[in-house]
Amino acid sequence: MTTVIAPTSIEIEQPPELEVINMTKRFGSLVALDNVSMLIKPGTFHALLGENGAGKSTLVKCIMGFYRADQGDVLIGKHSRQIESPRDAQKYGIGMVYQHFTSVPAMTVAENLVLSRLNSPGLINWNEEYAKLNAFMANAPFQVPLDVPISQLAAGQKQKLEILKQLYLKSKILILDEPTSVLTPDEADEVLGLIREQVTAERLSVLIISHKFREVTTFADEVTVLRKGKFAGHGTVKDLTIADMAEMMMGERREPQKVAKVQQSDRLSILQVTDLHANKDNGLAAVKGVSLTVHGGEIVGIAGISGNGQKELVEVLAGQRSPISGQVLVNGEPYTATRVEMFKHKVFALPEEPLRNACVPHMSVAENMALRTFDRPPQAKGFLLILKTIRQMAQDLIQQFKVKTPSAETPIGNLSGGNVQRAVLARELSSDQINLLIAANPCFGLDFGAVEFIHGQIVEARNQGVAVLLVSEDLDELLALSDRIIVISGGQFAYESQTETADFSAISHSMAGH
Amino acid sequence: MKSWRRTLEAFCLPFGAILFGLILFGIFCAAVGQNPLAVYGSIWKAGFGNWRTFQNTLIRAAPLMLTSLCTALPARLGLVIIGNEGALIIGGLAAVSIGLVLAGSAPPLIVQVGMAIMGMIAGGLWIASAGALRHYRGVNETISSLLLNYIAIALLNHLVGGPMRDPNSLNKPSTYPLPEADMLSNIPGTRVHWGLLLGVIACVIAYFLIQRTTFGFAARTAGGNIRAARIAGLSVGKLTVIVCFLGGACAGLAGMVEVAAVQGAANESLNVGYGYGGILVAFAARHNPLAAIVMSLLVGGILASGGVLQRSFGLPDATVLVFEGLIFLVVLYSDSLYGKFPFFKEKPVMSPPPPAPSAPTPTATT
């Protein structure tokens, strides 16, 4: 009997207060988190906002014990606690729900719940477990059938289960990492609404990482904003407008930085996209009827919070994804991203994550640099590869673009991220005649020097008359480089303007989907 | 230049694995009451002991070289194809069909060339279908090619037992035999047929194709990273189907060689494990066609010793299959050891001693 009473008395217990004080985390020379403090009061729904790379995940991972902070303290209920691992975090009642599901698809809900307990006995008494689980479910904020295998649950139910798992583990502080990114808006509202009820009843505190202002304004009490690893603002949601929050996220209104640009006189339209539709991998619509034109000698920047369809748009243009419908014209001719068309129209691409998207990791730097040119003279003679020319060209490019590599024969996967990026840049920008360049987050995760170099190369290409489509999550980068800026939101273009006359708050608003 | 350490690793690991497989097999022999050393001796003598027995090895190595390419070539595209046996059978059936049609009406050379071409086309299409299913319908190519083996075997049994059966073949249902004149002859001065030369040539061509041609470059790119291949505009689907066709064509040619040089007709002897042996060869050779030549000799020698083990030790004929299977397992395991031995690391660390508290290296392949 006592064992039954003990947990219920804990259940009524208020969640503890969680405070982070002056937390700093460095990865090598990169400061991911710089002296950030945050307070989550008991029984509040707290949102953590920030652009990609702002340090939200790093902060949360430091709290959960995945990373060890270089400096700073975590206080739980006013006591400083050392959290060395997620197991420790669980001990203090902190649980995290990840963006992606962590349940075993082939096992039932009940099995997954029991599995999630760290102290599962070697032999499981299922009758007893079921009795406990049924009792737990009776009091749970939402219901998931216990006997159904995970693989048969809908996405919303799976996400509910992830949250139930944390309640089952008696977590009092829930950390949700973009929990709704895999849900439809209705499912998202339902799940968050039910959690909100738990918070209002003071059974839980919630820290939610989100990009979506709508969710924040509907469900959260307080908000903390990070920008580039630093604390950028804090406030109660009812005192803040969306524009205020967007401004905290993106920074103060900035004058577009001038890059030495040559004015172009002839404005031939190079890339023409008409009513393009494309799906995500899971079959949901990602790009919903997008039309744009890029002229020669022009950089068109596409801004947007990640996950709004820009990745799929780039993949279609780069040949990695088939569109559902719509037309892509390059130089006025239909373009389906075959090798012949790429060569004919001189289309090049700088995709994000170059090692994953544009390189073969175990092939050599020289071979990777030859990816565009290996099948035509002088690197090939008929069907034969001329290895000497391939090596020679690679050595020239390595010098010209200052790629740091032990040799041209080193597998490119052994190089650092910045040097992989340089090698891809060398391959894509070294051609004499480029007509169209498609770049996606070309500077993501690179250090300052590399960023400056890549920006210089892109502007240089533009000045020579190349049409550039630049997709980036870094608004500063877009404002600095592009001639024209377009905002994508929910798979559609929400704002378009010449960069000189762009209205910053309108950009922020349309990025947030308002 | 590839550093010598990595090259040495590529040599040491497979041979170390085979050595370890040999030890396991010794334990097996001891368990069934035979002296392992005596068994090793017999295998050596039967496979490699002298020129007379080595010719048996060569005869078996020829189809192994060809079938190994059926796994090794698609492997460069990242596919695991194990339909070697089926492609060999289908190639053999196609070859014998065209051979019987042409026999008598055309000179032997034409008959042989016709048989080779038909065998290659049939085997090629067989495996290309697995590749096409993979690319266009997302069917797992390993499973589909494996299942195609069973279809091929059933087809063989049906044809040699029914429509194509020679009524005179009583104990062992076979197709009508090819005329002696149209058979592949032996390399002068040996008992080894010209199929060996075909095998060696095919392996050399395959190596050249993969390493030195634009086609091979494209295939390696698509195999290494399909997203990068797409960004480069390479047609991954076409590459998949063509490479699978080429691999299947090699196995089909092996079937033709078996029919035209050894059996003289298509019968159940086509289905004696050269296809599965080829998978072993390809993996042990790390899908390098030149290394496959050497590995084929090794596996051919093991297969050749089957009869001796039966005669002198009273071990069942299938004992060599146990040996083959053990080696296969160990070779697959050894694949996971690349890069695990500090000695083979490309760049020796500048400050060696401090960060080396790791457990002693596994004894498996040392």
mmCIF file with all atom_site columns, N, CA, C and O in Angstrom, chain A residues 62-93:
data_model
loop_
_atom_site.group_PDB
_atom_site.id
_atom_site.type_symbol
_atom_site.label_atom_id
_atom_site.label_alt_id
_atom_site.label_comp_id
_atom_site.label_asym_id
_atom_site.label_entity_id
_atom_site.label_seq_id
_atom_site.pdbx_PDB_ins_code
_atom_site.Cartn_x
_atom_site.Cartn_y
_atom_site.Cartn_z
_atom_site.occupancy
_atom_site.B_iso_or_equiv
_atom_site.pdbx_formal_charge
_atom_site.auth_seq_id
_atom_site.auth_comp_id
_atom_site.auth_asym_id
_atom_site.auth_atom_id
_atom_site.pdbx_PDB_model_num
ATOM 1   N N  . CYS A 1 62 ? 23.225 20.855 -22.797 1.00 0.00 ? 62 CYS A N  1
ATOM 2   C CA . CYS A 1 62 ? 24.019 21.057 -21.592 1.00 0.00 ? 62 CYS A CA 1
ATOM 3   C C  . CYS A 1 62 ? 23.168 20.795 -20.346 1.00 0.00 ? 62 CYS A C  1
ATOM 4   O O  . CYS A 1 62 ? 23.633 20.195 -19.379 1.00 0.00 ? 62 CYS A O  1
ATOM 5   N N  . ILE A 1 63 ? 21.914 21.235 -20.383 1.00 0.00 ? 63 ILE A N  1
ATOM 6   C CA . ILE A 1 63 ? 21.031 20.984 -19.238 1.00 0.00 ? 63 ILE A CA 1
ATOM 7   C C  . ILE A 1 63 ? 20.825 19.489 -19.056 1.00 0.00 ? 63 ILE A C  1
ATOM 8   O O  . ILE A 1 63 ? 20.834 18.966 -17.941 1.00 0.00 ? 63 ILE A O  1
ATOM 9   N N  . MET A 1 64 ? 20.652 18.781 -20.187 1.00 0.00 ? 64 MET A N  1
ATOM 10  C CA . MET A 1 64 ? 20.341 17.352 -20.113 1.00 0.00 ? 64 MET A CA 1
ATOM 11  C C  . MET A 1 64 ? 21.568 16.481 -19.828 1.00 0.00 ? 64 MET A C  1
ATOM 12  O O  . MET A 1 64 ? 21.447 15.287 -19.622 1.00 0.00 ? 64 MET A O  1
ATOM 13  N N  . GLY A 1 65 ? 22.751 17.105 -19.873 1.00 0.00 ? 65 GLY A N  1
ATOM 14  C CA . GLY A 1 65 ? 23.945 16.321 -19.582 1.00 0.00 ? 65 GLY A CA 1
ATOM 15  C C  . GLY A 1 65 ? 24.548 15.618 -20.777 1.00 0.00 ? 65 GLY A C  1
ATOM 16  O O  . GLY A 1 65 ? 25.437 14.784 -20.625 1.00 0.00 ? 65 GLY A O  1
ATOM 17  N N  . PHE A 1 66 ? 24.057 15.927 -21.997 1.00 0.00 ? 66 PHE A N  1
ATOM 18  C CA . PHE A 1 66 ? 24.715 15.385 -23.184 1.00 0.00 ? 66 PHE A CA 1
ATOM 19  C C  . PHE A 1 66 ? 26.083 16.033 -23.358 1.00 0.00 ? 66 PHE A C  1
ATOM 20  O O  . PHE A 1 66 ? 27.051 15.398 -23.732 1.00 0.00 ? 66 PHE A O  1
ATOM 21  N N  . TYR A 1 67 ? 26.116 17.351 -23.137 1.00 0.00 ? 67 TYR A N  1
ATOM 22  C CA . TYR A 1 67 ? 27.372 18.088 -23.203 1.00 0.00 ? 67 TYR A CA 1
ATOM 23  C C  . TYR A 1 67 ? 27.700 18.544 -21.804 1.00 0.00 ? 67 TYR A C  1
ATOM 24  O O  . TYR A 1 67 ? 26.830 18.704 -20.961 1.00 0.00 ? 67 TYR A O  1
ATOM 25  N N  . ARG A 1 68 ? 28.969 18.770 -21.594 1.00 0.00 ? 68 ARG A N  1
ATOM 26  C CA . ARG A 1 68 ? 29.372 19.344 -20.336 1.00 0.00 ? 68 ARG A CA 1
ATOM 27  C C  . ARG A 1 68 ? 29.710 20.812 -20.594 1.00 0.00 ? 68 ARG A C  1
ATOM 28  O O  . ARG A 1 68 ? 30.548 21.112 -21.432 1.00 0.00 ? 68 ARG A O  1
ATOM 29  N N  . ALA A 1 69 ? 29.043 21.701 -19.921 1.00 0.00 ? 69 ALA A N  1
ATOM 30  C CA . ALA A 1 69 ? 29.286 23.125 -20.148 1.00 0.00 ? 69 ALA A CA 1
ATOM 31  C C  . ALA A 1 69 ? 30.677 23.486 -19.669 1.00 0.00 ? 69 ALA A C  1
ATOM 32  O O  . ALA A 1 69 ? 31.182 22.911 -18.699 1.00 0.00 ? 69 ALA A O  1
ATOM 33  N N  . ASP A 1 70 ? 31.328 24.437 -20.367 1.00 0.00 ? 70 ASP A N  1
ATOM 34  C CA . ASP A 1 70 ? 32.652 24.864 -19.944 1.00 0.00 ? 70 ASP A CA 1
ATOM 35  C C  . ASP A 1 70 ? 32.560 25.716 -18.687 1.00 0.00 ? 70 ASP A C  1
ATOM 36  O O  . ASP A 1 70 ? 33.416 25.662 -17.823 1.00 0.00 ? 70 ASP A O  1
ATOM 37  N N  . GLN A 1 71 ? 31.504 26.541 -18.639 1.00 0.00 ? 71 GLN A N  1
ATOM 38  C CA . GLN A 1 71 ? 31.267 27.336 -17.445 1.00 0.00 ? 71 GLN A CA 1
ATOM 39  C C  . GLN A 1 71 ? 29.772 27.365 -17.182 1.00 0.00 ? 71 GLN A C  1
ATOM 40  O O  . GLN A 1 71 ? 28.985 27.105 -18.090 1.00 0.00 ? 71 GLN A O  1
ATOM 41  N N  . GLY A 1 72 ? 29.440 27.746 -15.967 1.00 0.00 ? 72 GLY A N  1
ATOM 42  C CA . GLY A 1 72 ? 28.025 27.940 -15.683 1.00 0.00 ? 72 GLY A CA 1
ATOM 43  C C  . GLY A 1 72 ? 27.443 26.849 -14.814 1.00 0.00 ? 72 GLY A C  1
ATOM 44  O O  . GLY A 1 72 ? 28.054 25.807 -14.586 1.00 0.00 ? 72 GLY A O  1
ATOM 45  N N  . ASP A 1 73 ? 26.272 27.140 -14.322 1.00 0.00 ? 73 ASP A N  1
ATOM 46  C CA . ASP A 1 73 ? 25.630 26.307 -13.324 1.00 0.00 ? 73 ASP A CA 1
ATOM 47  C C  . ASP A 1 73 ? 24.206 25.976 -13.731 1.00 0.00 ? 73 ASP A C  1
ATOM 48  O O  . ASP A 1 73 ? 23.550 26.772 -14.391 1.00 0.00 ? 73 ASP A O  1
ATOM 49  N N  . VAL A 1 74 ? 23.758 24.799 -13.307 1.00 0.00 ? 74 VAL A N  1
ATOM 50  C CA . VAL A 1 74 ? 22.335 24.487 -13.429 1.00 0.00 ? 74 VAL A CA 1
ATOM 51  C C  . VAL A 1 74 ? 21.787 24.368 -12.013 1.00 0.00 ? 74 VAL A C  1
ATOM 52  O O  . VAL A 1 74 ? 22.318 23.608 -11.210 1.00 0.00 ? 74 VAL A O  1
ATOM 53  N N  . LEU A 1 75 ? 20.765 25.143 -11.713 1.00 0.00 ? 75 LEU A N  1
ATOM 54  C CA . LEU A 1 75 ? 20.146 25.084 -10.382 1.00 0.00 ? 75 LEU A CA 1
ATOM 55  C C  . LEU A 1 75 ? 18.787 24.438 -10.506 1.00 0.00 ? 75 LEU A C  1
ATOM 56  O O  . LEU A 1 75 ? 17.958 24.878 -11.305 1.00 0.00 ? 75 LEU A O  1
ATOM 57  N N  . ILE A 1 76 ? 18.566 23.408 -9.730  1.00 0.00 ? 76 ILE A N  1
ATOM 58  C CA . ILE A 1 76 ? 17.242 22.794 -9.726  1.00 0.00 ? 76 ILE A CA 1
ATOM 59  C C  . ILE A 1 76 ? 16.673 22.976 -8.337  1.00 0.00 ? 76 ILE A C  1
ATOM 60  O O  . ILE A 1 76 ? 17.243 22.491 -7.353  1.00 0.00 ? 76 ILE A O  1
ATOM 61  N N  . GLY A 1 77 ? 15.570 23.677 -8.260  1.00 0.00 ? 77 GLY A N  1
ATOM 62  C CA . GLY A 1 77 ? 14.989 23.991 -6.942  1.00 0.00 ? 77 GLY A CA 1
ATOM 63  C C  . GLY A 1 77 ? 16.011 24.690 -6.072  1.00 0.00 ? 77 GLY A C  1
ATOM 64  O O  . GLY A 1 77 ? 16.175 24.332 -4.900  1.00 0.00 ? 77 GLY A O  1
ATOM 65  N N  . LYS A 1 78 ? 16.729 25.668 -6.646  1.00 0.00 ? 78 LYS A N  1
ATOM 66  C CA . LYS A 1 78 ? 17.691 26.512 -5.926  1.00 0.00 ? 78 LYS A CA 1
ATOM 67  C C  . LYS A 1 78 ? 18.965 25.776 -5.518  1.00 0.00 ? 78 LYS A C  1
ATOM 68  O O  . LYS A 1 78 ? 19.823 26.342 -4.859  1.00 0.00 ? 78 LYS A O  1
ATOM 69  N N  . HIS A 1 79 ? 19.087 24.494 -5.880  1.00 0.00 ? 79 HIS A N  1
ATOM 70  C CA . HIS A 1 79 ? 20.314 23.789 -5.530  1.00 0.00 ? 79 HIS A CA 1
ATOM 71  C C  . HIS A 1 79 ? 21.145 23.581 -6.782  1.00 0.00 ? 79 HIS A C  1
ATOM 72  O O  . HIS A 1 79 ? 20.625 23.148 -7.813  1.00 0.00 ? 79 HIS A O  1
ATOM 73  N N  . SER A 1 80 ? 22.415 23.875 -6.696  1.00 0.00 ? 80 SER A N  1
ATOM 74  C CA . SER A 1 80 ? 23.301 23.637 -7.831  1.00 0.00 ? 80 SER A CA 1
ATOM 75  C C  . SER A 1 80 ? 23.463 22.127 -8.031  1.00 0.00 ? 80 SER A C  1
ATOM 76  O O  . SER A 1 80 ? 23.708 21.384 -7.086  1.00 0.00 ? 80 SER A O  1
ATOM 77  N N  . ARG A 1 81 ? 23.281 21.670 -9.260  1.00 0.00 ? 81 ARG A N  1
ATOM 78  C CA . ARG A 1 81 ? 23.362 20.236 -9.534  1.00 0.00 ? 81 ARG A CA 1
ATOM 79  C C  . ARG A 1 81 ? 24.351 19.959 -10.654 1.00 0.00 ? 81 ARG A C  1
ATOM 80  O O  . ARG A 1 81 ? 24.354 20.668 -11.652 1.00 0.00 ? 81 ARG A O  1
ATOM 81  N N  . GLN A 1 82 ? 25.129 18.939 -10.450 1.00 0.00 ? 82 GLN A N  1
ATOM 82  C CA . GLN A 1 82 ? 25.995 18.456 -11.512 1.00 0.00 ? 82 GLN A CA 1
ATOM 83  C C  . GLN A 1 82 ? 25.210 17.437 -12.339 1.00 0.00 ? 82 GLN A C  1
ATOM 84  O O  . GLN A 1 82 ? 24.814 16.399 -11.828 1.00 0.00 ? 82 GLN A O  1
ATOM 85  N N  . ILE A 1 83 ? 24.960 17.749 -13.613 1.00 0.00 ? 83 ILE A N  1
ATOM 86  C CA . ILE A 1 83 ? 24.264 16.769 -14.454 1.00 0.00 ? 83 ILE A CA 1
ATOM 87  C C  . ILE A 1 83 ? 25.261 16.234 -15.468 1.00 0.00 ? 83 ILE A C  1
ATOM 88  O O  . ILE A 1 83 ? 25.702 16.942 -16.363 1.00 0.00 ? 83 ILE A O  1
ATOM 89  N N  . GLU A 1 84 ? 25.642 14.987 -15.260 1.00 0.00 ? 84 GLU A N  1
ATOM 90  C CA . GLU A 1 84 ? 26.702 14.412 -16.094 1.00 0.00 ? 84 GLU A CA 1
ATOM 91  C C  . GLU A 1 84 ? 26.131 13.661 -17.284 1.00 0.00 ? 84 GLU A C  1
ATOM 92  O O  . GLU A 1 84 ? 26.821 13.404 -18.256 1.00 0.00 ? 84 GLU A O  1
ATOM 93  N N  . SER A 1 85 ? 24.880 13.259 -17.193 1.00 0.00 ? 85 SER A N  1
ATOM 94  C CA . SER A 1 85 ? 24.312 12.433 -18.264 1.00 0.00 ? 85 SER A CA 1
ATOM 95  C C  . SER A 1 85 ? 22.795 12.569 -18.211 1.00 0.00 ? 85 SER A C  1
ATOM 96  O O  . SER A 1 85 ? 22.243 13.011 -17.215 1.00 0.00 ? 85 SER A O  1
ATOM 97  N N  . PRO A 1 86 ? 22.114 12.193 -19.288 1.00 0.00 ? 86 PRO A N  1
ATOM 98  C CA . PRO A 1 86 ? 20.648 12.251 -19.286 1.00 0.00 ? 86 PRO A CA 1
ATOM 99  C C  . PRO A 1 86 ? 20.053 11.446 -18.136 1.00 0.00 ? 86 PRO A C  1
ATOM 100 O O  . PRO A 1 86 ? 18.984 11.754 -17.629 1.00 0.00 ? 86 PRO A O  1
ATOM 101 N N  . ARG A 1 87 ? 20.773 10.420 -17.688 1.00 0.00 ? 87 ARG A N  1
ATOM 102 C CA . ARG A 1 87 ? 20.321 9.626  -16.563 1.00 0.00 ? 87 ARG A CA 1
ATOM 103 C C  . ARG A 1 87 ? 20.236 10.475 -15.296 1.00 0.00 ? 87 ARG A C  1
ATOM 104 O O  . ARG A 1 87 ? 19.271 10.401 -14.540 1.00 0.00 ? 87 ARG A O  1
ATOM 105 N N  . ASP A 1 88 ? 21.261 11.327 -15.119 1.00 0.00 ? 88 ASP A N  1
ATOM 106 C CA . ASP A 1 88 ? 21.235 12.255 -13.978 1.00 0.00 ? 88 ASP A CA 1
ATOM 107 C C  . ASP A 1 88 ? 20.041 13.198 -14.093 1.00 0.00 ? 88 ASP A C  1
ATOM 108 O O  . ASP A 1 88 ? 19.337 13.456 -13.123 1.00 0.00 ? 88 ASP A O  1
ATOM 109 N N  . ALA A 1 89 ? 19.850 13.708 -15.332 1.00 0.00 ? 89 ALA A N  1
ATOM 110 C CA . ALA A 1 89 ? 18.758 14.651 -15.546 1.00 0.00 ? 89 ALA A CA 1
ATOM 111 C C  . ALA A 1 89 ? 17.435 14.009 -15.163 1.00 0.00 ? 89 ALA A C  1
ATOM 112 O O  . ALA A 1 89 ? 16.592 14.623 -14.515 1.00 0.00 ? 89 ALA A O  1
ATOM 113 N N  . GLN A 1 90 ? 17.282 12.758 -15.538 1.00 0.00 ? 90 GLN A N  1
ATOM 114 C CA . GLN A 1 90 ? 16.035 12.058 -15.211 1.00 0.00 ? 90 GLN A CA 1
ATOM 115 C C  . GLN A 1 90 ? 15.853 11.953 -13.697 1.00 0.00 ? 90 GLN A C  1
ATOM 116 O O  . GLN A 1 90 ? 14.747 12.091 -13.178 1.00 0.00 ? 90 GLN A O  1
ATOM 117 N N  . LYS A 1 91 ? 16.982 11.744 -13.017 1.00 0.00 ? 91 LYS A N  1
ATOM 118 C CA . LYS A 1 91 ? 16.933 11.628 -11.563 1.00 0.00 ? 91 LYS A CA 1
ATOM 119 C C  . LYS A 1 91 ? 16.373 12.906 -10.941 1.00 0.00 ? 91 LYS A C  1
ATOM 120 O O  . LYS A 1 91 ? 15.652 12.874 -9.955  1.00 0.00 ? 91 LYS A O  1
ATOM 121 N N  . TYR A 1 92 ? 16.726 14.069 -11.555 1.00 0.00 ? 92 TYR A N  1
ATOM 122 C CA . TYR A 1 92 ? 16.243 15.334 -11.023 1.00 0.00 ? 92 TYR A CA 1
ATOM 123 C C  . TYR A 1 92 ? 14.892 15.726 -11.611 1.00 0.00 ? 92 TYR A C  1
ATOM 124 O O  . TYR A 1 92 ? 14.440 16.848 -11.429 1.00 0.00 ? 92 TYR A O  1
ATOM 125 N N  . GLY A 1 93 ? 14.285 14.835 -12.360 1.00 0.00 ? 93 GLY A N  1
ATOM 126 C CA . GLY A 1 93 ? 12.950 15.097 -12.873 1.00 0.00 ? 93 GLY A CA 1
ATOM 127 C C  . GLY A 1 93 ? 12.916 15.910 -14.152 1.00 0.00 ? 93 GLY A C  1
ATOM 128 O O  . GLY A 1 93 ? 11.906 16.511 -14.475 1.00 0.00 ? 93 GLY A O  1
#
